[in-house]
mmCIF file of C-alpha atoms and ligand atoms in Angstrom:
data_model
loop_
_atom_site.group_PDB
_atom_site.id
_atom_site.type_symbol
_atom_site.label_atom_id
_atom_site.label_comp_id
_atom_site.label_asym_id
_atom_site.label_seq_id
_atom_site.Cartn_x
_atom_site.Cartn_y
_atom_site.Cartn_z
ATOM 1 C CA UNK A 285 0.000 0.000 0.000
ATOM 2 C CA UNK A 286 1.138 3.293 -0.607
ATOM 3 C CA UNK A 287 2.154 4.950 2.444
ATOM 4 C CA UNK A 288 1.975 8.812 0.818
ATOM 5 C CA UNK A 289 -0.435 11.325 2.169
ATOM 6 C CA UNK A 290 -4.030 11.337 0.153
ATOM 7 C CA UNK A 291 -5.259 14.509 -0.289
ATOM 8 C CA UNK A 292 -8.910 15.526 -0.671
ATOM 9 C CA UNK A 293 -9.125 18.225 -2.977
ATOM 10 C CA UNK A 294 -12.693 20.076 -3.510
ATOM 11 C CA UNK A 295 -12.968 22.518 -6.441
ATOM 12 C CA UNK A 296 -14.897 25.544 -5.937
ATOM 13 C CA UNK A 297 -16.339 24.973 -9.613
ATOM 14 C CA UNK A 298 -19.452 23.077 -8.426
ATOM 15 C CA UNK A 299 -19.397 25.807 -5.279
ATOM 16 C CA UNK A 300 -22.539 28.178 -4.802
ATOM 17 C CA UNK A 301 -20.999 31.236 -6.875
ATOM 18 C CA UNK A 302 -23.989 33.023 -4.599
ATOM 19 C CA UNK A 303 -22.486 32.139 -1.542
ATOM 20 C CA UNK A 304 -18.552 31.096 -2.538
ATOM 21 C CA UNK A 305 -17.614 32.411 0.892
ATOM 22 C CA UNK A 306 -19.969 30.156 2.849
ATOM 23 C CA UNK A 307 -19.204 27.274 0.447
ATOM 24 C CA UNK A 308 -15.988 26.950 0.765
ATOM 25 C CA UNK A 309 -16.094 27.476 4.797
ATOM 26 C CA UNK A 310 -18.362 24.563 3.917
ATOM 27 C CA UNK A 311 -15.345 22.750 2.609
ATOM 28 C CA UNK A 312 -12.846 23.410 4.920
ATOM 29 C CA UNK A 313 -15.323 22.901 8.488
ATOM 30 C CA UNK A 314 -15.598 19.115 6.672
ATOM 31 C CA UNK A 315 -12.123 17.718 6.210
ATOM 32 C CA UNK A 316 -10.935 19.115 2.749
ATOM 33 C CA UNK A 317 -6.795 18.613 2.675
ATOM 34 C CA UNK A 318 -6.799 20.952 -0.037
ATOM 35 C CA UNK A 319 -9.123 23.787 -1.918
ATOM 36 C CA UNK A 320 -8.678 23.241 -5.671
ATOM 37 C CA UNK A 321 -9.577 26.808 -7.623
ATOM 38 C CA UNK A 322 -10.210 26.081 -11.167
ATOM 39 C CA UNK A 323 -9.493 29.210 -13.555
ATOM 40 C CA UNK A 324 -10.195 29.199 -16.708
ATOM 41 C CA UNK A 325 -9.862 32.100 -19.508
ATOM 42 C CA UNK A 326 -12.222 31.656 -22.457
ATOM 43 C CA UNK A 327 -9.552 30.708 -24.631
ATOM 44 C CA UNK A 328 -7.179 27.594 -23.709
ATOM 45 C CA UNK A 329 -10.779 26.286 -22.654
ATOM 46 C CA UNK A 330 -14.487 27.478 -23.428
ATOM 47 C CA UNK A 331 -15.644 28.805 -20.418
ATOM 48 C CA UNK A 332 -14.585 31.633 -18.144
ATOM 49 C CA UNK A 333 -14.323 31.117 -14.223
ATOM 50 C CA UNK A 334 -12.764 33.859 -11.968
ATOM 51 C CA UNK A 335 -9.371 34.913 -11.471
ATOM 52 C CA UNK A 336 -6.619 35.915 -8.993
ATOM 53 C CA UNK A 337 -9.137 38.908 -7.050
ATOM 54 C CA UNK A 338 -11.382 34.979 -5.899
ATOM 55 C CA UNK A 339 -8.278 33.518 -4.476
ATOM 56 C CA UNK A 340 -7.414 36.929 -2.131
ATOM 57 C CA UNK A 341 -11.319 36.735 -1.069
ATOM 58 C CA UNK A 342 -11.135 33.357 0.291
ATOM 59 C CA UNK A 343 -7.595 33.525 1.574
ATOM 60 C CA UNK A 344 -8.552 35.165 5.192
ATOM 61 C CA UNK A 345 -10.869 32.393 5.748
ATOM 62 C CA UNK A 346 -8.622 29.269 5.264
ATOM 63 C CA UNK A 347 -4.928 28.571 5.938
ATOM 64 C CA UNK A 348 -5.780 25.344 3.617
ATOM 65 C CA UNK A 349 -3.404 24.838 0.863
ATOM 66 C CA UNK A 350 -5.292 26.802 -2.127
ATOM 67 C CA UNK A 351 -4.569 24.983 -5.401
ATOM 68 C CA UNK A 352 -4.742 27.338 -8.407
ATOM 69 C CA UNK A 353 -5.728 25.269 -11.387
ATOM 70 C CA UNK A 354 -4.583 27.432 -14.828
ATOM 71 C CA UNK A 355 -6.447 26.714 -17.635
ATOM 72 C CA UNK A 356 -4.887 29.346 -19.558
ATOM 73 C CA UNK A 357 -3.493 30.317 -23.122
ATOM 74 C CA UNK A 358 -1.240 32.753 -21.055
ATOM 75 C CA UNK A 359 -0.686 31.935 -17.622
ATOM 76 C CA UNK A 360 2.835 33.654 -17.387
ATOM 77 C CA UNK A 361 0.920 37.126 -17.291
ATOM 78 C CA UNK A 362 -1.237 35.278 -14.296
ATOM 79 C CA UNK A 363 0.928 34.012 -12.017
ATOM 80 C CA UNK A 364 2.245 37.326 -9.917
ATOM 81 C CA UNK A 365 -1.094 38.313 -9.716
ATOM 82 C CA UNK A 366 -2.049 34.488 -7.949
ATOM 83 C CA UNK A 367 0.822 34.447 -6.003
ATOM 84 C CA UNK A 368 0.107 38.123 -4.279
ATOM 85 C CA UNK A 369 -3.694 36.814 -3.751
ATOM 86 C CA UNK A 370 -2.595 34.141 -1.725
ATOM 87 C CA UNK A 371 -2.276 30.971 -4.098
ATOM 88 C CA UNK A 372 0.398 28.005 -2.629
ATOM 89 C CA UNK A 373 0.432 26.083 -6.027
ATOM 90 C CA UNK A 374 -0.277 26.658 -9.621
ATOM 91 C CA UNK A 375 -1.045 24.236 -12.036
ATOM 92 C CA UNK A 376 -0.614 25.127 -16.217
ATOM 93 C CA UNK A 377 -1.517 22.661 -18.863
ATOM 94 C CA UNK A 378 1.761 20.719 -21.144
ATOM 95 C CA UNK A 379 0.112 21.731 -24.152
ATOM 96 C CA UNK A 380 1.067 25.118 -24.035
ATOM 97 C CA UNK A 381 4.801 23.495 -25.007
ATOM 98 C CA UNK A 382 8.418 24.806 -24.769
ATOM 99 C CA UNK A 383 6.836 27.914 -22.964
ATOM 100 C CA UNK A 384 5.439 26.554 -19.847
ATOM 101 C CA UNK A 385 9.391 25.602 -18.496
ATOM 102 C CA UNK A 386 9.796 29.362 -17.687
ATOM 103 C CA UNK A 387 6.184 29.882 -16.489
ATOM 104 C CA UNK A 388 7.282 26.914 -13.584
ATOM 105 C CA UNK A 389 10.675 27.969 -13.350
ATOM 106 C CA UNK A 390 8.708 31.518 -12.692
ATOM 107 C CA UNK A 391 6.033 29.587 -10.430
ATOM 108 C CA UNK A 392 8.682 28.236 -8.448
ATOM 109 C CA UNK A 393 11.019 31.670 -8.382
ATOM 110 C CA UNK A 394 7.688 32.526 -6.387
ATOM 111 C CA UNK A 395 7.902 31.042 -4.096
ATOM 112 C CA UNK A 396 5.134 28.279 -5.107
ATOM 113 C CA UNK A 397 4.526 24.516 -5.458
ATOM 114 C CA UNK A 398 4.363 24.368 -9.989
ATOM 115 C CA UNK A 399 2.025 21.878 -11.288
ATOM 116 C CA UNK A 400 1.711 20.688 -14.996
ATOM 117 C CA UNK A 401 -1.446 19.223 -16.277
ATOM 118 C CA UNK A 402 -2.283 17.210 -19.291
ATOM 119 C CA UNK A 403 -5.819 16.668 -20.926
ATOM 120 C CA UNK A 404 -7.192 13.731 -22.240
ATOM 121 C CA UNK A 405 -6.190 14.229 -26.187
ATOM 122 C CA UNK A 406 -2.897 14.604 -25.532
ATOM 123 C CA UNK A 407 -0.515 11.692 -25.296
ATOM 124 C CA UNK A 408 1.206 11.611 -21.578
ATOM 125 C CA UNK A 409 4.756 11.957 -23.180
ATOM 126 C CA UNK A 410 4.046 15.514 -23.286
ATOM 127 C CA UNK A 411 4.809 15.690 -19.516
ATOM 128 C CA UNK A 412 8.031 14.133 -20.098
ATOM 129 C CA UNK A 413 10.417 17.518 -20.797
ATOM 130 C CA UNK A 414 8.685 18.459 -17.125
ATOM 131 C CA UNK A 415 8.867 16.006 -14.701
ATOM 132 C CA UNK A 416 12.331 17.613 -13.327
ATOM 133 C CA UNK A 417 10.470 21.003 -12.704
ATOM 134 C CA UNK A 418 7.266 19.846 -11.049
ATOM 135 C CA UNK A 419 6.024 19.273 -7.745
ATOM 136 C CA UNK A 420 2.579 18.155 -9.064
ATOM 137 C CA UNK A 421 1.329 16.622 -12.180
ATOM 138 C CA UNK A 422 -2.554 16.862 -12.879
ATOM 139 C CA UNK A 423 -4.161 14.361 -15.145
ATOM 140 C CA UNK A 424 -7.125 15.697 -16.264
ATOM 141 C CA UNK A 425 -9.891 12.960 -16.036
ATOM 142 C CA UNK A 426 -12.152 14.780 -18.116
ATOM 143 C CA UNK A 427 -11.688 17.298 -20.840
ATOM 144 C CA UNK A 428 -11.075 20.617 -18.698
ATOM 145 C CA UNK A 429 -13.812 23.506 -19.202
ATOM 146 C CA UNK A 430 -16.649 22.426 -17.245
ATOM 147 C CA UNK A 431 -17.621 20.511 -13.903
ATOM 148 C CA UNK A 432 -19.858 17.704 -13.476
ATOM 149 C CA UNK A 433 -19.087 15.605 -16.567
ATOM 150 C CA UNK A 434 -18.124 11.849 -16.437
ATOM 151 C CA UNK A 435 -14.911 10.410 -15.181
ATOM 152 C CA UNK A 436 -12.667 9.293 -18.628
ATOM 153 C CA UNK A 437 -11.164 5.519 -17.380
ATOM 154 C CA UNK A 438 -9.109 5.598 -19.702
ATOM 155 C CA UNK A 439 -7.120 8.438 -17.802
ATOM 156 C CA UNK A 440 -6.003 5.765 -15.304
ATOM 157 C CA UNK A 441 -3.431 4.318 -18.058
ATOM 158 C CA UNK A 442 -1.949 7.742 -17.800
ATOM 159 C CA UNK A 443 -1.894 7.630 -13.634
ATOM 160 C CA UNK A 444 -0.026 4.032 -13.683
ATOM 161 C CA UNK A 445 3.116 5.625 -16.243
ATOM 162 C CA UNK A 446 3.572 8.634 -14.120
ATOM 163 C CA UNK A 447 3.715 6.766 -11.191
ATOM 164 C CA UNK A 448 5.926 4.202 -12.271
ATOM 165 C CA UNK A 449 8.180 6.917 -14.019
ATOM 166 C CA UNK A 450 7.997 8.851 -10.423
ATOM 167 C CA UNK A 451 9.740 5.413 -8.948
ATOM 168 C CA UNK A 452 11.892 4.762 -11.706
ATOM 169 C CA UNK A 453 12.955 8.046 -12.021
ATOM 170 C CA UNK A 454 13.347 8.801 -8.462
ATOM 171 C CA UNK A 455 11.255 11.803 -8.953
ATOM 172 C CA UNK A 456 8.648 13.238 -6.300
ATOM 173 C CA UNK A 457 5.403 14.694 -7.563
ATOM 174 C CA UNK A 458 2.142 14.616 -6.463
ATOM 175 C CA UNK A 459 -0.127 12.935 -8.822
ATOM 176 C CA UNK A 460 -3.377 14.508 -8.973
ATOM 177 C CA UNK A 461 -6.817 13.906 -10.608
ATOM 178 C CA UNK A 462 -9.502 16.206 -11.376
ATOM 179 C CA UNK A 463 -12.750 15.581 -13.302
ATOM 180 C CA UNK A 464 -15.659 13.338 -12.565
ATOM 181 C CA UNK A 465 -14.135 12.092 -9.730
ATOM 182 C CA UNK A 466 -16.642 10.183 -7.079
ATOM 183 C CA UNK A 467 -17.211 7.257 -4.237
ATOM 184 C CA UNK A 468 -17.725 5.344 -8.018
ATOM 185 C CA UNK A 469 -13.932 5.899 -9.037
ATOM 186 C CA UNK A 470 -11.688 7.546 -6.113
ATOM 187 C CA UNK A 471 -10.229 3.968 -5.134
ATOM 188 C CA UNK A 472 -9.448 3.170 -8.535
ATOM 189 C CA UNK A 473 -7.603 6.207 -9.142
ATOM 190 C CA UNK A 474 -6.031 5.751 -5.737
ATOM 191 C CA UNK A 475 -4.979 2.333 -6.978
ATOM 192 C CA UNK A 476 -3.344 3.473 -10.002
ATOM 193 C CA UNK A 477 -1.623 5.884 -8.769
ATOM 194 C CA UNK A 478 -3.209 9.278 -7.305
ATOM 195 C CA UNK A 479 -2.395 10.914 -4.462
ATOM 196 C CA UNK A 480 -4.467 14.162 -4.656
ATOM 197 C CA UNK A 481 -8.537 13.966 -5.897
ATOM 198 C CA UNK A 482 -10.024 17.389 -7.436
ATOM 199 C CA UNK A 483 -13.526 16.442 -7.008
ATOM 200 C CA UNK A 484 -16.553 19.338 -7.711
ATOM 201 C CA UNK A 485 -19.840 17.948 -7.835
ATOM 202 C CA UNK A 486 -19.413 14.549 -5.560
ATOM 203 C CA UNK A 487 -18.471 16.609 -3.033
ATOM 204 C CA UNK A 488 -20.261 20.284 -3.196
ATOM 205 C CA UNK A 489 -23.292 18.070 -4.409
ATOM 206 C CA UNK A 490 -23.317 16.699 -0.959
ATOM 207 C CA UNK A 491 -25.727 17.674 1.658
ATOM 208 C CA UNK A 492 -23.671 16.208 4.168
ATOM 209 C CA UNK A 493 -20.206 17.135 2.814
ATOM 210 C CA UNK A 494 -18.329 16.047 6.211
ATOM 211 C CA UNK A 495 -19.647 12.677 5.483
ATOM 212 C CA UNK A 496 -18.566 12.658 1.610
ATOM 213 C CA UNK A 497 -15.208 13.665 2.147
ATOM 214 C CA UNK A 498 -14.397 10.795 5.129
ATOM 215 C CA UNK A 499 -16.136 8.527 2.768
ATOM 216 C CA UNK A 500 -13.834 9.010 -0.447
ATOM 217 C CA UNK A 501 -10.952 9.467 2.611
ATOM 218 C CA UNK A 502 -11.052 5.964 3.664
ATOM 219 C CA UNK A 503 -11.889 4.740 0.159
ATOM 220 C CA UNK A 504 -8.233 6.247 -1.099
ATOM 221 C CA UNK A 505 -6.744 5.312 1.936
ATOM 222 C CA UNK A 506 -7.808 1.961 1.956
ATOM 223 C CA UNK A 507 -6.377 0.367 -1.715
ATOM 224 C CA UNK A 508 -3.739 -2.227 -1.953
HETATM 225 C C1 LIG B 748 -12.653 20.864 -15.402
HETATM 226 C C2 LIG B 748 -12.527 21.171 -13.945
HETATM 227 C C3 LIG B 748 -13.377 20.191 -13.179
HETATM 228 C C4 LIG B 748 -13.473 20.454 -11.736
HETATM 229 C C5 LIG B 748 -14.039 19.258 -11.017
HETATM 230 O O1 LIG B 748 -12.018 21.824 -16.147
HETATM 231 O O2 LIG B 748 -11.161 21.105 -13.555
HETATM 232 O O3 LIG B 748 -12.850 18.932 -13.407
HETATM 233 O O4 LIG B 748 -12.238 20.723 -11.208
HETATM 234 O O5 LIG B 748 -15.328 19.171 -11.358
HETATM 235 P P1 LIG B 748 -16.168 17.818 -11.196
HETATM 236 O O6 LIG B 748 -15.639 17.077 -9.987
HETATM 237 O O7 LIG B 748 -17.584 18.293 -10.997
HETATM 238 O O8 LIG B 748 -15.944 17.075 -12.456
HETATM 239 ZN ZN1 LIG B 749 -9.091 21.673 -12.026
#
């Protein structure tokens, strides 16, 4: 059994944008490890989200590690602005190529954890040229844009390499998974590999989201 920390991971995409204060007190008063902020910019996805000024409003209310997810044709115009609002990580996608190794050198020069991500389409060698200058690598689970759309099993192929490059390699990354994660999948994802689960709508979508987050907890915790 893997004996690395899980970390539970709600995204404030399925939050109540009425009451995104409340909601993500919500969050943190039941267990969350992490709070995963999803930003997205019209362009490198189609659908706009919020930006750096949501991250400095929740800030005061958490000392949570705040995981800022950038789906973004440009995040290297993004990332002062996320790290003065309070971010601890940013995450930018592989397919922006050669130019993301000075966005996380940048990331880093910050001060922050980097992330890189990689959608479905692409193939995971992508992430390759990276892996040296990450502390976190995202698979996206579904294709990024929008919340509440089904989990992509294929993904888990793409968990299993980067784990087994992470031993091989003697690198340390957190592996992370974020879309359409639920009670249905977390253990299998868990069993291929993740250590971190983004998860929107299983968990926000919860009356009772104290409950939800123990029970995907001691499913993660719990795989061979
Ligand atoms: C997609 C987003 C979502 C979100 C999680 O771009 O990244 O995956 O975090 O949303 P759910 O858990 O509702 O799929
Ligand atoms: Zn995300």
């Amino acid at each position: 059994m893997s004996d690395r920390q899980k970390i539970i991971a709600p995204s404030l995409l399925a939050a109540d944008y009425g009451a995104l204060r409340e909601d993500t007190l919500r969050a943190v008063q039941s267990g969350a490890d992490w709070i995963h902020v999803d930003i997205m910019d019209g362009h490198f996805v189609p659908n706009i989200s919020y930006g750096a000024e949501l991250v400095k409003a929740i800030r005061p209310h958490t000392d949570l590690f705040l995981d800022s997810h950038l789906m973004c044709s440009k995040p290297e115009i993004l990332i002062e602005s996320f790290a003065k609002a309070g971010t601890d990580g940013i995450t930018i996608h592989a397919e922006l190529g050669e130019s993301a190794h000075d966005t996380l050198r940048d990331i880093r020069a910050l001060g922050l954890r980097a992330g890189v991500a990689i959608n479905p389409p692409s193939d995971i060698s992508i992430v390759e040229p990276f892996l040296s200058e990450i502390d976190l690598l995202l698979v996206m689970t579904v294709n990024p844009g929008f919340g509440g759309q089904s989990f992509i099993q294929e993904m888990l192929e793409k968990v299993r390499t980067v784990r087994d490059w992470r031993t091989s390699r003697d690198f340390n990354y957190i592996i992370q998974v974020d879309g359409g994660v639920g009670m249905q999948n977390c253990s299998l994802c868990a069993q291929a590999g993740a250590d971190c689960f983004v998860s929107g709508t299983a968990l926000f979508g919860q009356h009772d989201m104290t409950k939800a987050i123990l029970e995907m907890r001691n499913q993660v915790n719990f795989v061979s």
